[in-house]
Amino acid sequence: MPNFRWFFNCWWSEDGIRFNLFVQSFSQLNEKYGDNTAQNILDNAYVWNYLRTSNETTAEKISKKIGTYTTTSWSESSDKKSDNGGSNSMNLISRALLTPDEILRLQRPYLLVMASGTEPAITNSPDLSKWLFNRLLGLGDKNWNIKVRQMREDAREIKEISPLQLWDIDKQTMELKQMKKEKELEERRLNFMKRQGGIDYPKGNL
């Protein structure tokens, strides 16, 4: 989508337009829009829904995004030569809420939801065929729904995206200057004709 960064920043904040973006890995955004725009898109995404990935870099980014928590770590040692038999200790350590390896093992119907300003949560997301909306929309089982979606997709009109019309102020300024210059030359030509007794000279010879 051309100029997606501009659409995402302006329409999302001012007009309340909601974008649903689906990617298999964050590298797709970087490849399509470049590192800066890709990061801008991620920074402005209010809700992240993680389903599944096989990309380790994506899993690491998700793990870092949901943060850490404090847990206890116990250690114990023994010494047969000592009368007291050994010692044990407890320490507080920081641990990732979900490690990249744990994120890679997350399977459906579970998904990880991360909303800005709230704690992350793992929730249940069953297949569409098990939802109430499935019956309300006249759909059926999973295989039938796939056929319906394909038929509807094939019936959609293909629309061409025209380039965004921008106001080229530099071009307009140059045109105004050229028009002003031509007007001044014409006025000089007419004044010269009056001084010469009405003789009409070709334009551009003054």
CSV table of C-alpha atoms in Angstrom, one decimal:
chain,number,residue,atom,x,y,z
A,1,MET,CA,0.0,0.0,0.0
A,2,PRO,CA,1.7,3.3,-1.1
A,3,ASN,CA,2.3,5.9,1.6
A,4,PHE,CA,1.1,3.5,4.3
A,5,ARG,CA,3.0,5.2,7.0
A,6,TRP,CA,1.1,8.5,6.3
A,7,PHE,CA,-2.3,6.7,6.2
A,8,PHE,CA,-1.5,4.8,9.4
A,9,ASN,CA,-0.4,7.9,11.4
A,10,CYS,CA,-3.1,10.3,10.2
A,11,TRP,CA,-6.2,8.2,9.7
A,12,TRP,CA,-5.7,6.1,12.8
A,13,SER,CA,-5.4,9.1,15.1
A,14,GLU,CA,-7.8,11.6,13.5
A,15,ASP,CA,-10.5,9.7,11.7
A,16,GLY,CA,-10.7,6.6,13.9
A,17,ILE,CA,-10.0,4.2,11.1
A,18,ARG,CA,-9.0,0.7,12.3
A,19,PHE,CA,-6.3,-1.2,10.5
A,20,ASN,CA,-6.0,-5.0,11.0
A,21,LEU,CA,-2.5,-6.0,10.0
A,22,PHE,CA,-1.5,-9.7,9.6
A,23,VAL,CA,2.1,-10.8,9.3
A,24,GLN,CA,4.0,-14.1,9.6
A,25,SER,CA,7.1,-12.3,11.0
A,26,PHE,CA,8.2,-8.8,11.6
A,27,SER,CA,10.8,-9.2,8.8
A,28,GLN,CA,7.9,-8.9,6.3
A,29,LEU,CA,7.2,-5.3,7.5
A,30,ASN,CA,10.9,-4.4,7.3
A,31,GLU,CA,11.2,-5.9,3.8
A,32,LYS,CA,8.0,-4.2,2.5
A,33,TYR,CA,8.2,-0.7,4.2
A,34,GLY,CA,11.8,-0.4,5.4
A,35,ASP,CA,13.1,-0.4,9.0
A,36,ASN,CA,11.9,3.1,10.0
A,37,THR,CA,8.4,2.7,8.7
A,38,ALA,CA,8.1,-0.9,10.0
A,39,GLN,CA,9.1,0.3,13.5
A,40,ASN,CA,6.7,3.2,13.3
A,41,ILE,CA,3.8,0.8,12.5
A,42,LEU,CA,4.7,-1.5,15.4
A,43,ASP,CA,4.9,1.5,17.8
A,44,ASN,CA,1.5,2.7,16.8
A,45,ALA,CA,-0.2,-0.7,16.9
A,46,TYR,CA,-2.6,-0.6,19.9
A,47,VAL,CA,-3.4,-4.3,20.2
A,48,TRP,CA,-1.1,-7.2,19.2
A,49,ASN,CA,-2.6,-10.7,18.8
A,50,TYR,CA,0.1,-13.4,18.6
A,51,LEU,CA,-1.1,-16.7,17.1
A,52,ARG,CA,2.0,-18.6,16.0
A,53,THR,CA,5.4,-18.2,14.4
A,54,SER,CA,8.4,-20.2,13.5
A,55,ASN,CA,10.7,-17.1,13.3
A,56,GLU,CA,13.0,-16.9,16.3
A,57,THR,CA,13.6,-13.2,15.9
A,58,THR,CA,9.8,-12.6,16.1
A,59,ALA,CA,9.5,-14.8,19.2
A,60,GLU,CA,12.3,-12.8,20.9
A,61,LYS,CA,10.6,-9.5,20.1
A,62,ILE,CA,7.3,-10.8,21.5
A,63,SER,CA,9.1,-12.1,24.6
A,64,LYS,CA,10.8,-8.8,25.2
A,65,LYS,CA,7.5,-6.9,24.6
A,66,ILE,CA,5.5,-8.7,27.4
A,67,GLY,CA,8.3,-8.1,29.9
A,68,THR,CA,9.5,-10.0,33.0
A,69,TYR,CA,8.4,-10.9,36.5
A,70,THR,CA,10.1,-11.7,39.7
A,71,THR,CA,10.3,-15.2,41.0
A,72,THR,CA,12.2,-17.2,43.6
A,73,SER,CA,15.3,-19.4,42.9
A,74,TRP,CA,16.2,-22.1,45.5
A,75,SER,CA,19.6,-23.6,45.8
A,76,GLU,CA,20.8,-26.4,48.1
A,77,SER,CA,24.2,-27.8,48.9
A,78,SER,CA,25.3,-30.7,51.0
A,79,ASP,CA,28.6,-31.6,52.7
A,80,LYS,CA,29.0,-35.1,54.1
A,81,LYS,CA,32.1,-34.1,56.0
A,82,SER,CA,30.2,-31.3,57.8
A,83,ASP,CA,28.1,-31.9,60.9
A,84,ASN,CA,25.3,-29.6,59.7
A,85,GLY,CA,24.9,-31.6,56.5
A,86,GLY,CA,24.8,-28.6,54.1
A,87,SER,CA,22.9,-25.4,53.4
A,88,ASN,CA,20.1,-24.0,51.3
A,89,SER,CA,19.3,-20.5,50.1
A,90,MET,CA,16.6,-18.6,48.3
A,91,ASN,CA,17.1,-15.7,45.9
A,92,LEU,CA,14.8,-13.4,44.0
A,93,ILE,CA,15.5,-13.4,40.2
A,94,SER,CA,14.0,-11.8,37.2
A,95,ARG,CA,12.5,-14.1,34.5
A,96,ALA,CA,10.9,-13.5,31.1
A,97,LEU,CA,7.1,-13.8,31.4
A,98,LEU,CA,7.4,-16.1,28.4
A,99,THR,CA,10.7,-17.1,26.9
A,100,PRO,CA,11.2,-17.1,23.1
A,101,ASP,CA,11.2,-21.0,23.3
A,102,GLU,CA,7.8,-21.0,25.1
A,103,ILE,CA,6.3,-18.5,22.7
A,104,LEU,CA,7.4,-20.8,19.7
A,105,ARG,CA,5.5,-23.7,21.4
A,106,LEU,CA,2.3,-21.8,21.8
A,107,GLN,CA,-0.5,-23.6,19.8
A,108,ARG,CA,-4.1,-23.0,18.8
A,109,PRO,CA,-6.7,-22.5,20.1
A,110,TYR,CA,-4.6,-20.3,22.5
A,111,LEU,CA,-3.4,-16.9,21.5
A,112,LEU,CA,-1.4,-14.2,23.3
A,113,VAL,CA,-3.1,-10.8,23.5
A,114,MET,CA,-1.0,-7.6,24.2
A,115,ALA,CA,-2.9,-4.3,24.5
A,116,SER,CA,-1.2,-1.0,25.2
A,117,GLY,CA,-1.4,-0.1,28.8
A,118,THR,CA,-2.6,-3.4,30.1
A,119,GLU,CA,-1.1,-6.7,31.2
A,120,PRO,CA,-0.7,-9.4,28.5
A,121,ALA,CA,-3.0,-12.4,28.6
A,122,ILE,CA,-3.3,-15.8,27.0
A,123,THR,CA,-6.8,-16.5,25.9
A,124,ASN,CA,-8.8,-19.1,24.0
A,125,SER,CA,-9.6,-18.5,20.3
A,126,PRO,CA,-11.6,-21.4,18.9
A,127,ASP,CA,-12.0,-22.0,15.2
A,128,LEU,CA,-14.6,-19.8,13.4
A,129,SER,CA,-16.9,-22.8,12.9
A,130,LYS,CA,-17.5,-22.9,16.7
A,131,TRP,CA,-18.5,-19.3,17.0
A,132,LEU,CA,-22.1,-18.0,17.2
A,133,PHE,CA,-21.3,-15.7,14.3
A,134,ASN,CA,-20.7,-18.8,12.2
A,135,ARG,CA,-24.4,-19.7,12.4
A,136,LEU,CA,-25.6,-16.1,12.1
A,137,LEU,CA,-23.7,-15.7,8.8
A,138,GLY,CA,-25.1,-18.9,7.4
A,139,LEU,CA,-21.8,-20.8,7.5
A,140,GLY,CA,-21.0,-24.4,8.3
A,141,ASP,CA,-18.1,-26.5,9.2
A,142,LYS,CA,-14.4,-25.6,8.6
A,143,ASN,CA,-14.2,-27.1,5.1
A,144,TRP,CA,-17.4,-25.4,4.0
A,145,ASN,CA,-16.3,-22.1,5.4
A,146,ILE,CA,-13.1,-22.4,3.4
A,147,LYS,CA,-15.1,-22.8,0.2
A,148,VAL,CA,-17.4,-19.9,1.0
A,149,ARG,CA,-14.4,-17.6,1.7
A,150,GLN,CA,-12.8,-18.6,-1.5
A,151,MET,CA,-16.0,-18.0,-3.5
A,152,ARG,CA,-16.5,-14.6,-1.9
A,153,GLU,CA,-12.8,-13.7,-2.5
A,154,ASP,CA,-13.1,-14.6,-6.2
A,155,ALA,CA,-16.2,-12.5,-6.6
A,156,ARG,CA,-14.6,-9.4,-5.2
A,157,GLU,CA,-13.9,-6.6,-7.6
A,158,ILE,CA,-10.2,-5.9,-8.1
A,159,LYS,CA,-9.6,-2.2,-7.5
A,160,GLU,CA,-6.6,-0.3,-8.7
A,161,ILE,CA,-4.8,1.9,-6.2
A,162,SER,CA,-4.1,5.2,-7.8
A,163,PRO,CA,-1.1,7.3,-6.6
A,164,LEU,CA,-1.9,9.8,-3.9
A,165,GLN,CA,-2.4,13.3,-5.3
A,166,LEU,CA,0.0,15.6,-3.5
A,167,TRP,CA,0.1,19.4,-3.6
A,168,ASP,CA,3.3,20.2,-5.3
A,169,ILE,CA,3.9,23.7,-3.9
A,170,ASP,CA,7.3,24.1,-5.6
A,171,LYS,CA,5.8,23.4,-9.1
A,172,GLN,CA,2.9,25.8,-8.4
A,173,THR,CA,5.2,28.5,-7.2
A,174,MET,CA,7.3,28.2,-10.4
A,175,GLU,CA,4.2,28.4,-12.5
A,176,LEU,CA,3.0,31.6,-10.7
A,177,LYS,CA,6.4,33.2,-11.2
A,178,GLN,CA,6.4,32.3,-14.9
A,179,MET,CA,2.9,33.7,-15.3
A,180,LYS,CA,3.9,36.9,-13.5
A,181,LYS,CA,7.1,37.2,-15.7
A,182,GLU,CA,5.0,36.7,-18.9
A,183,LYS,CA,2.5,39.3,-17.8
A,184,GLU,CA,5.3,41.9,-17.1
A,185,LEU,CA,6.8,41.2,-20.5
A,186,GLU,CA,3.5,41.7,-22.2
A,187,GLU,CA,3.0,45.0,-20.3
A,188,ARG,CA,6.4,46.2,-21.4
A,189,ARG,CA,5.7,45.2,-25.0
A,190,LEU,CA,2.4,47.2,-25.0
A,191,ASN,CA,4.0,50.2,-23.4
A,192,PHE,CA,6.8,50.1,-26.0
A,193,MET,CA,4.2,50.0,-28.8
A,194,LYS,CA,2.5,53.1,-27.4
A,195,ARG,CA,5.8,55.0,-27.4
A,196,GLN,CA,6.5,53.9,-31.0
A,197,GLY,CA,3.2,55.0,-32.3
A,198,GLY,CA,1.3,51.8,-32.2
A,199,ILE,CA,3.8,49.6,-34.2
A,200,ASP,CA,3.2,46.0,-33.1
A,201,TYR,CA,6.5,44.1,-32.6
A,202,PRO,CA,6.6,40.3,-32.2
A,203,LYS,CA,6.6,39.0,-28.7
A,204,GLY,CA,9.9,38.2,-27.1
A,205,ASN,CA,11.9,40.7,-29.2
A,206,LEU,CA,12.1,43.4,-26.5
